[in-house]
Short mmCIF file of the C-alpha atoms (twelve columns), coordinates in Angstrom:
data_MODEL
# 
_entry.id   MODEL 
# 
loop_
_atom_site.group_PDB 
_atom_site.id 
_atom_site.type_symbol 
_atom_site.label_atom_id 
_atom_site.label_alt_id 
_atom_site.label_comp_id 
_atom_site.label_asym_id 
_atom_site.label_seq_id 
_atom_site.Cartn_x 
_atom_site.Cartn_y 
_atom_site.Cartn_z 
_atom_site.pdbx_PDB_model_num 
ATOM 1   C CA . MET A 1   12.645 -32.264 -15.634 1 
ATOM 2   C CA . PRO A 2   15.669 -30.749 -17.309 1 
ATOM 3   C CA . GLY A 3   15.640 -27.054 -17.006 1 
ATOM 4   C CA . LEU A 4   17.161 -24.018 -15.528 1 
ATOM 5   C CA . VAL A 5   16.389 -23.138 -11.959 1 
ATOM 6   C CA . SER A 6   16.927 -19.565 -11.009 1 
ATOM 7   C CA . LEU A 7   17.165 -19.087 -7.313  1 
ATOM 8   C CA . GLU A 8   17.438 -15.391 -6.587  1 
ATOM 9   C CA . GLY A 9   18.352 -13.513 -3.460  1 
ATOM 10  C CA . ARG A 10  16.623 -10.144 -3.437  1 
ATOM 11  C CA . CYS A 11  16.039 -8.703  -6.881  1 
ATOM 12  C CA . HIS A 12  13.084 -9.404  -9.137  1 
ATOM 13  C CA . ASP A 13  14.030 -7.752  -12.401 1 
ATOM 14  C CA . SER A 14  12.852 -10.310 -14.929 1 
ATOM 15  C CA . THR A 15  11.429 -8.989  -18.155 1 
ATOM 16  C CA . GLY A 16  10.079 -10.793 -21.171 1 
ATOM 17  C CA . GLU A 17  13.547 -10.706 -22.756 1 
ATOM 18  C CA . ALA A 18  15.234 -11.939 -19.592 1 
ATOM 19  C CA . ASP A 19  12.709 -14.755 -19.220 1 
ATOM 20  C CA . ALA A 20  13.300 -15.840 -22.820 1 
ATOM 21  C CA . ARG A 21  17.080 -15.747 -22.315 1 
ATOM 22  C CA . HIS A 22  16.903 -17.848 -19.131 1 
ATOM 23  C CA . LEU A 23  14.433 -20.285 -20.682 1 
ATOM 24  C CA . ARG A 24  16.710 -20.764 -23.690 1 
ATOM 25  C CA . ALA A 25  19.558 -21.433 -21.266 1 
ATOM 26  C CA . ALA A 26  17.364 -24.142 -19.720 1 
ATOM 27  C CA . PHE A 27  16.878 -25.641 -23.176 1 
ATOM 28  C CA . GLU A 28  20.662 -25.692 -23.664 1 
ATOM 29  C CA . VAL A 29  21.141 -27.482 -20.341 1 
ATOM 30  C CA . ALA A 30  18.392 -29.959 -21.276 1 
ATOM 31  C CA . THR A 31  20.013 -30.642 -24.634 1 
ATOM 32  C CA . ARG A 32  23.348 -31.278 -22.906 1 
ATOM 33  C CA . ALA A 33  21.667 -33.550 -20.321 1 
ATOM 34  C CA . ARG A 34  20.097 -35.549 -23.126 1 
ATOM 35  C CA . ALA A 35  23.451 -35.917 -24.900 1 
ATOM 36  C CA . GLU A 36  24.904 -37.266 -21.637 1 
ATOM 37  C CA . GLY A 37  22.182 -39.930 -21.356 1 
ATOM 38  C CA . ASN A 38  19.833 -38.142 -18.994 1 
ATOM 39  C CA . LEU A 39  16.255 -36.970 -19.475 1 
ATOM 40  C CA . PRO A 40  16.012 -33.606 -21.241 1 
ATOM 41  C CA . LEU A 41  14.361 -32.074 -18.188 1 
ATOM 42  C CA . VAL A 42  16.347 -29.416 -16.368 1 
ATOM 43  C CA . SER A 43  16.059 -26.442 -14.082 1 
ATOM 44  C CA . PRO A 44  18.729 -23.751 -14.123 1 
ATOM 45  C CA . GLY A 45  18.687 -20.730 -11.867 1 
ATOM 46  C CA . ARG A 46  20.287 -18.075 -9.737  1 
ATOM 47  C CA . ARG A 47  20.890 -18.146 -6.034  1 
ATOM 48  C CA . ALA A 48  21.550 -15.097 -3.909  1 
ATOM 49  C CA . GLY A 49  21.211 -12.620 -6.728  1 
ATOM 50  C CA . ASN A 50  23.210 -13.577 -9.737  1 
ATOM 51  C CA . VAL A 51  24.813 -16.955 -9.106  1 
ATOM 52  C CA . VAL A 52  23.361 -19.304 -11.688 1 
ATOM 53  C CA . ILE A 53  22.925 -22.960 -10.900 1 
ATOM 54  C CA . GLU A 54  22.159 -25.665 -13.399 1 
ATOM 55  C CA . GLN A 55  20.386 -28.786 -12.243 1 
ATOM 56  C CA . GLU A 56  19.668 -31.795 -14.408 1 
ATOM 57  C CA . ASN A 57  17.135 -34.438 -13.583 1 
ATOM 58  C CA . ALA A 58  19.212 -36.759 -11.382 1 
ATOM 59  C CA . GLY A 59  16.687 -39.594 -11.558 1 
ATOM 60  C CA . LEU A 60  18.431 -41.628 -14.264 1 
ATOM 61  C CA . VAL A 61  22.103 -40.717 -14.173 1 
ATOM 62  C CA . PRO A 62  23.685 -41.429 -11.732 1 
ATOM 63  C CA . SER A 63  21.247 -42.087 -8.854  1 
ATOM 64  C CA . ARG A 64  18.241 -43.829 -10.435 1 
ATOM 65  C CA . ASP A 65  16.150 -42.012 -7.774  1 
ATOM 66  C CA . ALA A 66  12.703 -41.368 -9.256  1 
ATOM 67  C CA . THR A 67  12.196 -38.376 -6.920  1 
ATOM 68  C CA . ALA A 68  15.434 -36.630 -7.932  1 
ATOM 69  C CA . HIS A 69  13.881 -34.325 -10.501 1 
ATOM 70  C CA . ALA A 70  15.848 -31.172 -11.266 1 
ATOM 71  C CA . GLU A 71  13.297 -28.945 -9.536  1 
ATOM 72  C CA . THR A 72  13.162 -30.951 -6.298  1 
ATOM 73  C CA . VAL A 73  16.951 -31.095 -6.043  1 
ATOM 74  C CA . ALA A 74  17.366 -27.385 -6.798  1 
ATOM 75  C CA . ALA A 75  14.559 -26.323 -4.455  1 
ATOM 76  C CA . SER A 76  15.722 -28.503 -1.566  1 
ATOM 77  C CA . GLY A 77  17.048 -25.556 0.411   1 
ATOM 78  C CA . PRO A 78  18.868 -22.247 0.243   1 
ATOM 79  C CA . PRO A 79  22.643 -22.115 -0.034  1 
ATOM 80  C CA . ALA A 80  24.487 -21.746 3.263   1 
ATOM 81  C CA . THR A 81  25.119 -18.054 2.562   1 
ATOM 82  C CA . THR A 82  21.427 -17.202 2.125   1 
ATOM 83  C CA . SER A 83  18.775 -17.017 4.808   1 
ATOM 84  C CA . ARG A 84  15.543 -18.870 4.157   1 
ATOM 85  C CA . LYS A 85  13.614 -15.611 4.735   1 
ATOM 86  C CA . SER A 86  15.305 -13.833 1.814   1 
ATOM 87  C CA . TRP A 87  15.501 -16.891 -0.440  1 
ATOM 88  C CA . ARG A 88  13.593 -16.574 -3.680  1 
ATOM 89  C CA . ILE A 89  13.237 -19.186 -6.357  1 
ATOM 90  C CA . HIS A 90  12.913 -18.248 -10.002 1 
ATOM 91  C CA . LEU A 91  12.744 -21.504 -11.899 1 
ATOM 92  C CA . TYR A 92  13.189 -21.840 -15.650 1 
ATOM 93  C CA . ALA A 93  12.393 -25.347 -16.828 1 
ATOM 94  C CA . SER A 94  12.382 -27.066 -20.189 1 
ATOM 95  C CA . ALA A 95  8.986  -28.550 -19.262 1 
ATOM 96  C CA . GLU A 96  6.295  -27.702 -16.730 1 
ATOM 97  C CA . PRO A 97  7.082  -28.940 -13.219 1 
ATOM 98  C CA . CYS A 98  5.200  -32.134 -12.357 1 
ATOM 99  C CA . ALA A 99  2.899  -32.291 -9.328  1 
ATOM 100 C CA . MET A 100 5.709  -33.584 -7.075  1 
ATOM 101 C CA . CYS A 101 8.065  -30.800 -8.150  1 
ATOM 102 C CA . ALA A 102 5.362  -28.150 -7.810  1 
ATOM 103 C CA . GLY A 103 4.927  -29.264 -4.203  1 
ATOM 104 C CA . ALA A 104 8.682  -28.966 -3.621  1 
ATOM 105 C CA . ILE A 105 8.817  -25.511 -5.229  1 
ATOM 106 C CA . TYR A 106 5.741  -24.145 -3.431  1 
ATOM 107 C CA . GLY A 107 6.389  -21.332 -0.976  1 
ATOM 108 C CA . PRO A 108 6.712  -17.563 -0.718  1 
ATOM 109 C CA . ASP A 109 8.552  -15.607 -3.420  1 
ATOM 110 C CA . ARG A 110 8.379  -18.317 -6.060  1 
ATOM 111 C CA . ARG A 111 8.203  -17.871 -9.819  1 
ATOM 112 C CA . VAL A 112 8.114  -20.546 -12.530 1 
ATOM 113 C CA . VAL A 113 8.697  -20.141 -16.274 1 
ATOM 114 C CA . PHE A 114 8.493  -23.262 -18.416 1 
ATOM 115 C CA . GLY A 115 8.640  -24.338 -22.043 1 
ATOM 116 C CA . LEU A 116 6.542  -27.429 -22.709 1 
ATOM 117 C CA . SER A 117 3.296  -27.982 -20.787 1 
ATOM 118 C CA . GLU A 118 2.738  -31.137 -18.739 1 
ATOM 119 C CA . HIS A 119 -0.187 -31.941 -21.055 1 
ATOM 120 C CA . ASP A 120 2.016  -31.718 -24.163 1 
ATOM 121 C CA . LEU A 121 4.795  -33.685 -22.438 1 
ATOM 122 C CA . LYS A 122 2.309  -36.464 -21.701 1 
ATOM 123 C CA . GLY A 123 1.391  -36.456 -25.387 1 
ATOM 124 C CA . LEU A 124 5.066  -36.964 -26.279 1 
ATOM 125 C CA . THR A 125 5.841  -39.620 -23.673 1 
ATOM 126 C CA . GLY A 126 2.682  -41.674 -23.999 1 
ATOM 127 C CA . ASN A 127 2.821  -44.481 -21.447 1 
ATOM 128 C CA . HIS A 128 6.628  -44.644 -21.377 1 
ATOM 129 C CA . PRO A 129 7.906  -46.356 -18.197 1 
ATOM 130 C CA . ASP A 130 10.682 -43.755 -17.663 1 
ATOM 131 C CA . ASN A 131 8.248  -40.836 -17.532 1 
ATOM 132 C CA . PRO A 132 4.776  -41.605 -16.123 1 
ATOM 133 C CA . THR A 133 3.554  -38.051 -16.749 1 
ATOM 134 C CA . MET A 134 0.444  -36.791 -14.962 1 
ATOM 135 C CA . ASP A 135 -1.716 -34.295 -16.796 1 
ATOM 136 C CA . LEU A 136 -1.904 -32.041 -13.731 1 
ATOM 137 C CA . PRO A 137 -0.829 -28.444 -14.355 1 
ATOM 138 C CA . CYS A 138 1.452  -26.911 -11.735 1 
ATOM 139 C CA . ARG A 139 -0.947 -23.971 -11.525 1 
ATOM 140 C CA . GLU A 140 -3.557 -26.306 -10.030 1 
ATOM 141 C CA . VAL A 141 -1.097 -27.565 -7.417  1 
ATOM 142 C CA . PHE A 142 -0.073 -24.009 -6.486  1 
ATOM 143 C CA . ALA A 143 -3.708 -22.809 -6.427  1 
ATOM 144 C CA . SER A 144 -4.518 -25.311 -3.685  1 
ATOM 145 C CA . GLY A 145 -2.084 -23.579 -1.316  1 
ATOM 146 C CA . GLN A 146 -2.081 -20.334 0.641   1 
ATOM 147 C CA . ARG A 147 0.803  -18.642 -1.189  1 
ATOM 148 C CA . SER A 148 0.763  -17.113 -4.627  1 
ATOM 149 C CA . VAL A 149 3.243  -18.553 -7.128  1 
ATOM 150 C CA . GLU A 150 3.707  -16.718 -10.409 1 
ATOM 151 C CA . VAL A 151 3.637  -19.100 -13.386 1 
ATOM 152 C CA . LEU A 152 4.464  -18.241 -17.001 1 
ATOM 153 C CA . GLY A 153 4.124  -20.933 -19.592 1 
ATOM 154 C CA . PRO A 154 4.035  -22.633 -21.837 1 
ATOM 155 C CA . GLU A 155 6.595  -20.340 -23.499 1 
ATOM 156 C CA . LEU A 156 8.825  -20.798 -26.572 1 
ATOM 157 C CA . VAL A 157 6.957  -24.035 -27.275 1 
ATOM 158 C CA . GLU A 158 8.473  -24.716 -30.707 1 
ATOM 159 C CA . GLU A 159 11.978 -24.440 -29.231 1 
ATOM 160 C CA . ALA A 160 10.970 -26.645 -26.303 1 
ATOM 161 C CA . LEU A 161 9.626  -29.288 -28.675 1 
ATOM 162 C CA . GLU A 162 13.030 -29.406 -30.415 1 
ATOM 163 C CA . VAL A 163 14.642 -30.367 -27.093 1 
ATOM 164 C CA . PHE A 164 12.320 -33.364 -26.686 1 
ATOM 165 C CA . ALA A 165 11.937 -34.392 -30.346 1 
ATOM 166 C CA . GLY A 166 12.318 -38.155 -30.729 1 
ATOM 167 C CA . TYR A 167 13.450 -38.791 -27.143 1 
ATOM 168 C CA . TRP A 168 10.607 -41.178 -26.272 1 
ATOM 169 C CA . GLY A 169 10.411 -42.829 -29.658 1 
# 
């Protein structure tokens, strides 16, 4: 979903203030994605330390690929200048990663911070054909694996709701 994916190299210096700042940046990216005709689901992030990437959900515009969620695209592999061993993903998303995205994110040195929960997103979308939301928290997906993934969320829920307000009717 639209958000901010932070893919970091070595440092893990996130604080409550830093998380809030990055999550608000994800909301800004989501708002821009929505204005451009895409779903307001995004993942912005940093790769190799402090290089920030912004990834919109690519499933509607331009590809129409239902699997091209922001998180799966951003987590598809480390940049050429970063080894997979040192590659960390810190993902900041406007909404909780779905089960598919949680599977793509899963691995060592992963951290997820999200605004709106999957449960609340399902409440907003209803049975909308463009977003068949599953009420399956990413924590449950991660818990079924062998690696620990840190998850913070839902966070800044009122601000997250503003991003999605009225999108699905």
